[in-house]
Amino acid sequence: MRPEIAVLDIQGQYRVYTEFHRAHGAEKTIILINGSLATTASFAQTVRSLHPQFNVVLYDQPYAGKSKPHNRQERLLTKETEAHILLELIEHFQADHVMSFSWGGACTLLALAHQPRLVKKAIVSSFSPVINEPMRDYLERGCQYLAACDRYQVGNLVNDTIGKHLPSLFKRFNYRHVSSLDSHEYAQMLFHINQVLQHDLERALKGAANINIPVMFINGDRDEYTTAEDARQFGKHVGQSHFSVINGAGHFLDMEHKTASEALRNVMLGFLKPTTREPRQRNHYVQGHHALAI
């Protein structure tokens, strides 16, 4: 079934392209939040994993994807602005859950710190509160290539680092997408990277203490950029932290191979639709199913 498509007005300032994948009989709705430079297309596999158990909402930031033609791109967006856009979408779609990928985790945590009344659970995947050495190298080289608008280098950088475990077909799609973005999208990504390098995610972590719902943090054990070990530091800040490791997976959890995708699906549904009463302890560790390397 085709998704219901709408371009929503957000506080008279932004126009946001949305896709609503309605599932007849589903009781809950989940919103998926893209990583940097990504669009709704990157969540194709995740939608298949969550639908029809849930209604699934996808959207593009005002500067990206199918939202891009509807906005003037007159100013760069902060993560706080992205968080407020997410809060508006939560209200509009009456969303019960949210799930973010990679840098989408920053605006998601900022939004959750506002304690939106409707959201009951959240999943934050491939995100970490630590800028480790591999990530710092990736971000600093990214700054250099983005500032120069060097499309060849930007495309190769993504595939050689966080995308290193993707199948060759996905790498080709990834390169084609990243290397063909508009200059304002590069400027937006550069702005976000500089924010991250200057603040080391301190603001997101400080606000995370206000989050009052269960949050599942999912990372791949082969991801050296946002490691499962570093992600566990969220447990010091988010009161109801849960953790899962997808064995054999890198940064792009459900895009790398089928076994990792199935493991991620099991973890997501196990967290969002538990069949038994949930444990009360502060940090609950969930080990993902074993996945074969590519």
Short mmCIF file of C-alpha atoms in Angstrom, two decimals, residues 1-292:
data_model
loop_
_atom_site.label_atom_id
_atom_site.label_comp_id
_atom_site.label_asym_id
_atom_site.label_seq_id
_atom_site.Cartn_x
_atom_site.Cartn_y
_atom_site.Cartn_z
CA MET A 1 0.00 0.00 0.00
CA ARG A 2 1.30 3.45 -0.92
CA PRO A 3 2.02 5.85 1.96
CA GLU A 4 -0.14 8.90 2.54
CA ILE A 5 1.97 11.89 1.52
CA ALA A 6 1.62 15.40 2.92
CA VAL A 7 3.73 18.54 3.13
CA LEU A 8 3.07 20.04 6.54
CA ASP A 9 3.43 23.63 7.65
CA ILE A 10 5.51 23.89 10.84
CA GLN A 11 4.77 27.11 12.72
CA GLY A 12 4.63 29.07 9.47
CA GLN A 13 8.41 28.76 9.08
CA TYR A 14 9.10 25.38 7.51
CA ARG A 15 7.42 22.97 5.14
CA VAL A 16 8.09 19.33 5.88
CA TYR A 17 7.48 16.41 3.51
CA THR A 18 5.98 13.40 5.31
CA GLU A 19 5.02 9.84 4.47
CA PHE A 20 2.45 8.07 6.62
CA HIS A 21 2.50 4.30 6.21
CA ARG A 22 -0.87 3.40 7.65
CA ALA A 23 -1.39 -0.12 8.98
CA HIS A 24 -5.05 -1.03 9.46
CA GLY A 25 -5.44 -2.53 12.89
CA ALA A 26 -2.19 -1.07 14.26
CA GLU A 27 -2.68 0.60 17.63
CA LYS A 28 0.57 2.55 17.77
CA THR A 29 2.41 5.03 15.53
CA ILE A 30 6.20 5.46 15.32
CA ILE A 31 8.15 8.33 13.74
CA LEU A 32 11.58 7.61 12.20
CA ILE A 33 14.27 10.33 12.31
CA ASN A 34 16.97 10.40 9.60
CA GLY A 35 20.70 10.72 10.08
CA SER A 36 22.65 13.57 8.48
CA LEU A 37 22.57 13.80 4.68
CA ALA A 38 19.92 11.05 4.64
CA THR A 39 16.32 11.08 3.41
CA THR A 40 13.18 9.00 3.87
CA ALA A 41 14.53 6.50 1.32
CA SER A 42 17.19 5.34 3.79
CA PHE A 43 14.51 3.84 6.05
CA ALA A 44 13.03 1.46 3.47
CA GLN A 45 14.19 -1.68 5.30
CA THR A 46 13.21 -0.30 8.72
CA VAL A 47 9.69 0.39 7.48
CA ARG A 48 9.41 -3.23 6.33
CA SER A 49 10.50 -4.36 9.79
CA LEU A 50 7.98 -2.19 11.68
CA HIS A 51 4.96 -2.23 9.33
CA PRO A 52 2.21 -3.47 9.69
CA GLN A 53 2.74 -3.88 13.44
CA PHE A 54 2.86 -0.06 13.60
CA ASN A 55 1.80 2.94 11.62
CA VAL A 56 5.13 4.38 10.45
CA VAL A 57 5.89 8.05 9.74
CA LEU A 58 8.91 9.22 7.71
CA TYR A 59 9.91 12.80 7.04
CA ASP A 60 12.65 14.89 5.46
CA GLN A 61 14.25 17.84 7.22
CA PRO A 62 13.40 21.20 5.56
CA TYR A 63 16.81 21.32 3.87
CA ALA A 64 16.78 17.74 2.56
CA GLY A 65 15.05 15.27 0.27
CA LYS A 66 11.50 16.03 -0.79
CA SER A 67 11.13 18.85 1.75
CA LYS A 68 13.88 20.79 -0.03
CA PRO A 69 11.80 22.30 -2.87
CA HIS A 70 9.26 23.67 -0.38
CA ASN A 71 11.73 25.76 1.65
CA ARG A 72 13.89 28.77 0.78
CA GLN A 73 17.05 27.58 2.59
CA GLU A 74 17.66 31.07 3.94
CA ARG A 75 19.23 29.93 7.23
CA LEU A 76 20.91 26.92 8.75
CA LEU A 77 18.95 24.81 11.24
CA THR A 78 20.23 24.03 14.70
CA LYS A 79 19.60 20.65 16.32
CA GLU A 80 17.26 22.48 18.71
CA THR A 81 15.17 23.65 15.75
CA GLU A 82 15.10 20.11 14.39
CA ALA A 83 13.95 18.94 17.83
CA HIS A 84 11.04 21.38 17.78
CA ILE A 85 10.07 20.21 14.29
CA LEU A 86 10.02 16.65 15.63
CA LEU A 87 7.84 17.71 18.57
CA GLU A 88 5.35 19.26 16.14
CA LEU A 89 5.26 16.06 14.09
CA ILE A 90 4.72 13.96 17.22
CA GLU A 91 1.65 16.04 18.01
CA HIS A 92 0.36 16.04 14.44
CA PHE A 93 0.61 12.26 13.99
CA GLN A 94 -0.21 11.46 17.64
CA ALA A 95 2.95 9.34 17.73
CA ASP A 96 3.50 6.83 20.54
CA HIS A 97 7.14 6.06 19.71
CA VAL A 98 10.14 7.57 17.94
CA MET A 99 13.22 5.93 16.45
CA SER A 100 16.37 7.71 15.27
CA PHE A 101 19.38 6.68 13.24
CA SER A 102 22.93 8.04 13.68
CA TRP A 103 23.05 11.86 14.08
CA GLY A 104 19.27 11.93 14.15
CA GLY A 105 19.78 10.83 17.75
CA ALA A 106 20.89 14.34 18.75
CA CYS A 107 17.65 16.12 17.88
CA THR A 108 15.66 13.12 19.14
CA LEU A 109 17.20 13.31 22.61
CA LEU A 110 16.69 17.08 22.66
CA ALA A 111 13.03 16.57 21.76
CA LEU A 112 12.54 13.84 24.38
CA ALA A 113 14.00 16.15 27.02
CA HIS A 114 10.85 18.26 26.55
CA GLN A 115 8.89 15.22 27.76
CA PRO A 116 6.33 15.08 24.92
CA ARG A 117 3.13 13.80 26.52
CA LEU A 118 2.33 11.23 23.81
CA VAL A 119 5.63 9.39 23.43
CA LYS A 120 5.90 6.22 25.51
CA LYS A 121 9.16 4.66 24.21
CA ALA A 122 12.10 5.64 22.02
CA ILE A 123 14.84 3.84 20.10
CA VAL A 124 18.16 5.56 19.37
CA SER A 125 20.33 3.58 16.95
CA SER A 126 23.97 3.99 15.89
CA PHE A 127 24.56 6.97 18.16
CA SER A 128 27.03 7.67 20.94
CA PRO A 129 27.68 10.46 23.46
CA VAL A 130 31.44 10.11 22.84
CA ILE A 131 33.48 11.58 19.99
CA ASN A 132 36.15 8.86 19.86
CA GLU A 133 39.25 9.02 17.67
CA PRO A 134 37.79 7.32 14.56
CA MET A 135 34.70 9.56 14.73
CA ARG A 136 36.78 12.70 15.28
CA ASP A 137 38.94 11.84 12.26
CA TYR A 138 35.80 11.23 10.18
CA LEU A 139 34.24 14.54 11.26
CA GLU A 140 37.40 16.60 10.80
CA ARG A 141 37.99 15.22 7.30
CA GLY A 142 34.30 15.76 6.61
CA CYS A 143 34.64 19.42 7.58
CA GLN A 144 37.50 19.84 5.12
CA TYR A 145 35.66 18.21 2.21
CA LEU A 146 32.29 19.82 2.94
CA ALA A 147 33.79 23.30 3.21
CA ALA A 148 35.46 22.79 -0.18
CA CYS A 149 32.23 21.27 -1.57
CA ASP A 150 34.38 18.38 -2.77
CA ARG A 151 31.65 15.95 -3.78
CA TYR A 152 34.03 13.15 -4.78
CA GLN A 153 35.78 13.18 -1.42
CA VAL A 154 32.56 13.48 0.60
CA GLY A 155 31.03 10.48 -1.17
CA ASN A 156 34.13 8.37 -0.73
CA LEU A 157 34.60 9.42 2.91
CA VAL A 158 31.17 8.13 3.93
CA ASN A 159 31.67 4.79 2.16
CA ASP A 160 35.21 4.31 3.47
CA THR A 161 34.30 5.00 7.11
CA ILE A 162 30.82 4.58 8.60
CA GLY A 163 29.65 2.82 5.42
CA LYS A 164 32.59 0.42 5.14
CA HIS A 165 30.43 -2.66 5.87
CA LEU A 166 27.70 -1.84 3.35
CA PRO A 167 27.25 -4.14 0.33
CA SER A 168 28.72 -2.74 -2.89
CA LEU A 169 25.30 -1.95 -4.35
CA PHE A 170 24.38 0.18 -1.33
CA LYS A 171 27.77 1.89 -1.51
CA ARG A 172 27.06 2.89 -5.10
CA PHE A 173 23.64 4.29 -4.17
CA ASN A 174 25.17 6.01 -1.16
CA TYR A 175 27.93 7.63 -3.21
CA ARG A 176 25.50 8.77 -5.88
CA HIS A 177 23.23 10.35 -3.25
CA VAL A 178 25.88 12.01 -1.08
CA SER A 179 27.95 13.33 -3.99
CA SER A 180 24.95 14.93 -5.70
CA LEU A 181 23.57 16.97 -2.80
CA ASP A 182 23.11 20.73 -3.04
CA SER A 183 25.73 23.06 -1.59
CA HIS A 184 23.30 24.23 1.12
CA GLU A 185 23.03 20.62 2.34
CA TYR A 186 26.81 20.45 2.64
CA ALA A 187 26.73 23.76 4.50
CA GLN A 188 24.07 22.38 6.85
CA MET A 189 26.12 19.26 7.57
CA LEU A 190 29.25 21.36 8.13
CA PHE A 191 27.31 23.53 10.59
CA HIS A 192 26.18 20.47 12.54
CA ILE A 193 29.67 18.95 12.61
CA ASN A 194 31.15 22.16 13.94
CA GLN A 195 28.48 22.24 16.65
CA VAL A 196 29.32 18.67 17.64
CA LEU A 197 33.09 19.24 17.66
CA GLN A 198 32.73 22.37 19.78
CA HIS A 199 30.30 20.97 22.35
CA ASP A 200 30.99 17.20 22.31
CA LEU A 201 27.26 16.55 22.62
CA GLU A 202 27.21 18.16 26.08
CA ARG A 203 23.89 19.88 25.53
CA ALA A 204 22.18 16.72 24.36
CA LEU A 205 23.51 14.85 27.37
CA LYS A 206 22.55 17.57 29.83
CA GLY A 207 18.99 17.58 28.53
CA ALA A 208 18.86 13.78 28.50
CA ALA A 209 18.52 13.81 32.29
CA ASN A 210 14.96 15.13 31.76
CA ILE A 211 13.90 12.14 29.64
CA ASN A 212 11.22 10.24 31.54
CA ILE A 213 10.48 7.29 29.23
CA PRO A 214 12.34 4.05 28.38
CA VAL A 215 14.97 4.54 25.66
CA MET A 216 16.63 1.64 23.85
CA PHE A 217 20.12 2.35 22.49
CA ILE A 218 21.13 -0.04 19.68
CA ASN A 219 24.62 -0.28 18.21
CA GLY A 220 26.50 -2.70 15.98
CA ASP A 221 29.47 -4.51 17.46
CA ARG A 222 31.52 -3.77 14.31
CA ASP A 223 30.78 -0.02 14.44
CA GLU A 224 33.99 1.69 15.53
CA TYR A 225 32.52 5.19 15.14
CA THR A 226 29.54 4.96 17.51
CA THR A 227 30.53 1.98 19.62
CA ALA A 228 28.26 -0.05 21.85
CA GLU A 229 30.65 0.52 24.75
CA ASP A 230 30.52 4.30 24.35
CA ALA A 231 26.73 4.25 23.95
CA ARG A 232 26.41 2.67 27.38
CA GLN A 233 27.45 6.01 28.85
CA PHE A 234 23.91 7.16 28.10
CA GLY A 235 22.98 5.05 31.12
CA LYS A 236 24.48 7.76 33.35
CA HIS A 237 22.08 10.34 31.94
CA VAL A 238 18.88 8.62 30.80
CA GLY A 239 17.08 7.11 33.77
CA GLN A 240 15.36 4.28 31.89
CA SER A 241 18.17 3.22 29.57
CA HIS A 242 18.14 -0.11 27.74
CA PHE A 243 20.98 -1.36 25.54
CA SER A 244 21.28 -3.80 22.68
CA VAL A 245 24.22 -4.92 20.55
CA ILE A 246 23.67 -6.33 17.06
CA ASN A 247 26.50 -8.79 16.52
CA GLY A 248 28.17 -8.70 13.10
CA ALA A 249 26.73 -5.27 12.27
CA GLY A 250 28.49 -1.98 11.61
CA HIS A 251 26.98 1.52 11.60
CA PHE A 252 24.18 0.86 9.07
CA LEU A 253 22.53 -1.83 11.12
CA ASP A 254 19.74 -3.16 8.90
CA MET A 255 21.29 -2.30 5.51
CA GLU A 256 24.43 -4.42 5.72
CA HIS A 257 23.11 -7.99 5.56
CA LYS A 258 19.95 -9.96 6.15
CA THR A 259 20.91 -11.57 9.46
CA ALA A 260 21.71 -8.23 11.08
CA SER A 261 18.46 -6.81 9.71
CA GLU A 262 16.46 -9.66 11.26
CA ALA A 263 18.31 -9.25 14.57
CA LEU A 264 17.51 -5.53 14.60
CA ARG A 265 13.85 -6.24 13.85
CA ASN A 266 13.66 -8.69 16.76
CA VAL A 267 15.24 -6.19 19.15
CA MET A 268 12.96 -3.35 18.04
CA LEU A 269 9.75 -5.35 18.29
CA GLY A 270 10.87 -6.98 21.53
CA PHE A 271 11.33 -3.54 23.06
CA LEU A 272 8.28 -1.84 21.59
CA LYS A 273 5.88 -4.80 21.87
CA PRO A 274 7.12 -6.89 24.83
CA THR A 275 5.28 -10.13 25.50
CA THR A 276 6.24 -10.18 29.16
CA ARG A 277 6.31 -7.56 31.85
CA GLU A 278 9.29 -5.25 31.47
CA PRO A 279 12.06 -5.31 34.10
CA ARG A 280 12.29 -2.42 36.50
CA GLN A 281 16.06 -2.05 36.73
CA ARG A 282 17.73 1.12 35.51
CA ASN A 283 19.93 -0.40 32.79
CA HIS A 284 18.67 -3.49 31.00
CA TYR A 285 21.14 -5.05 28.56
CA VAL A 286 19.74 -6.95 25.60
CA GLN A 287 22.12 -8.99 23.47
CA GLY A 288 21.17 -8.96 19.79
CA HIS A 289 20.94 -12.21 17.85
CA HIS A 290 24.19 -13.45 16.40
CA ALA A 291 24.75 -12.11 12.91
CA LEU A 292 27.27 -13.26 10.35
#
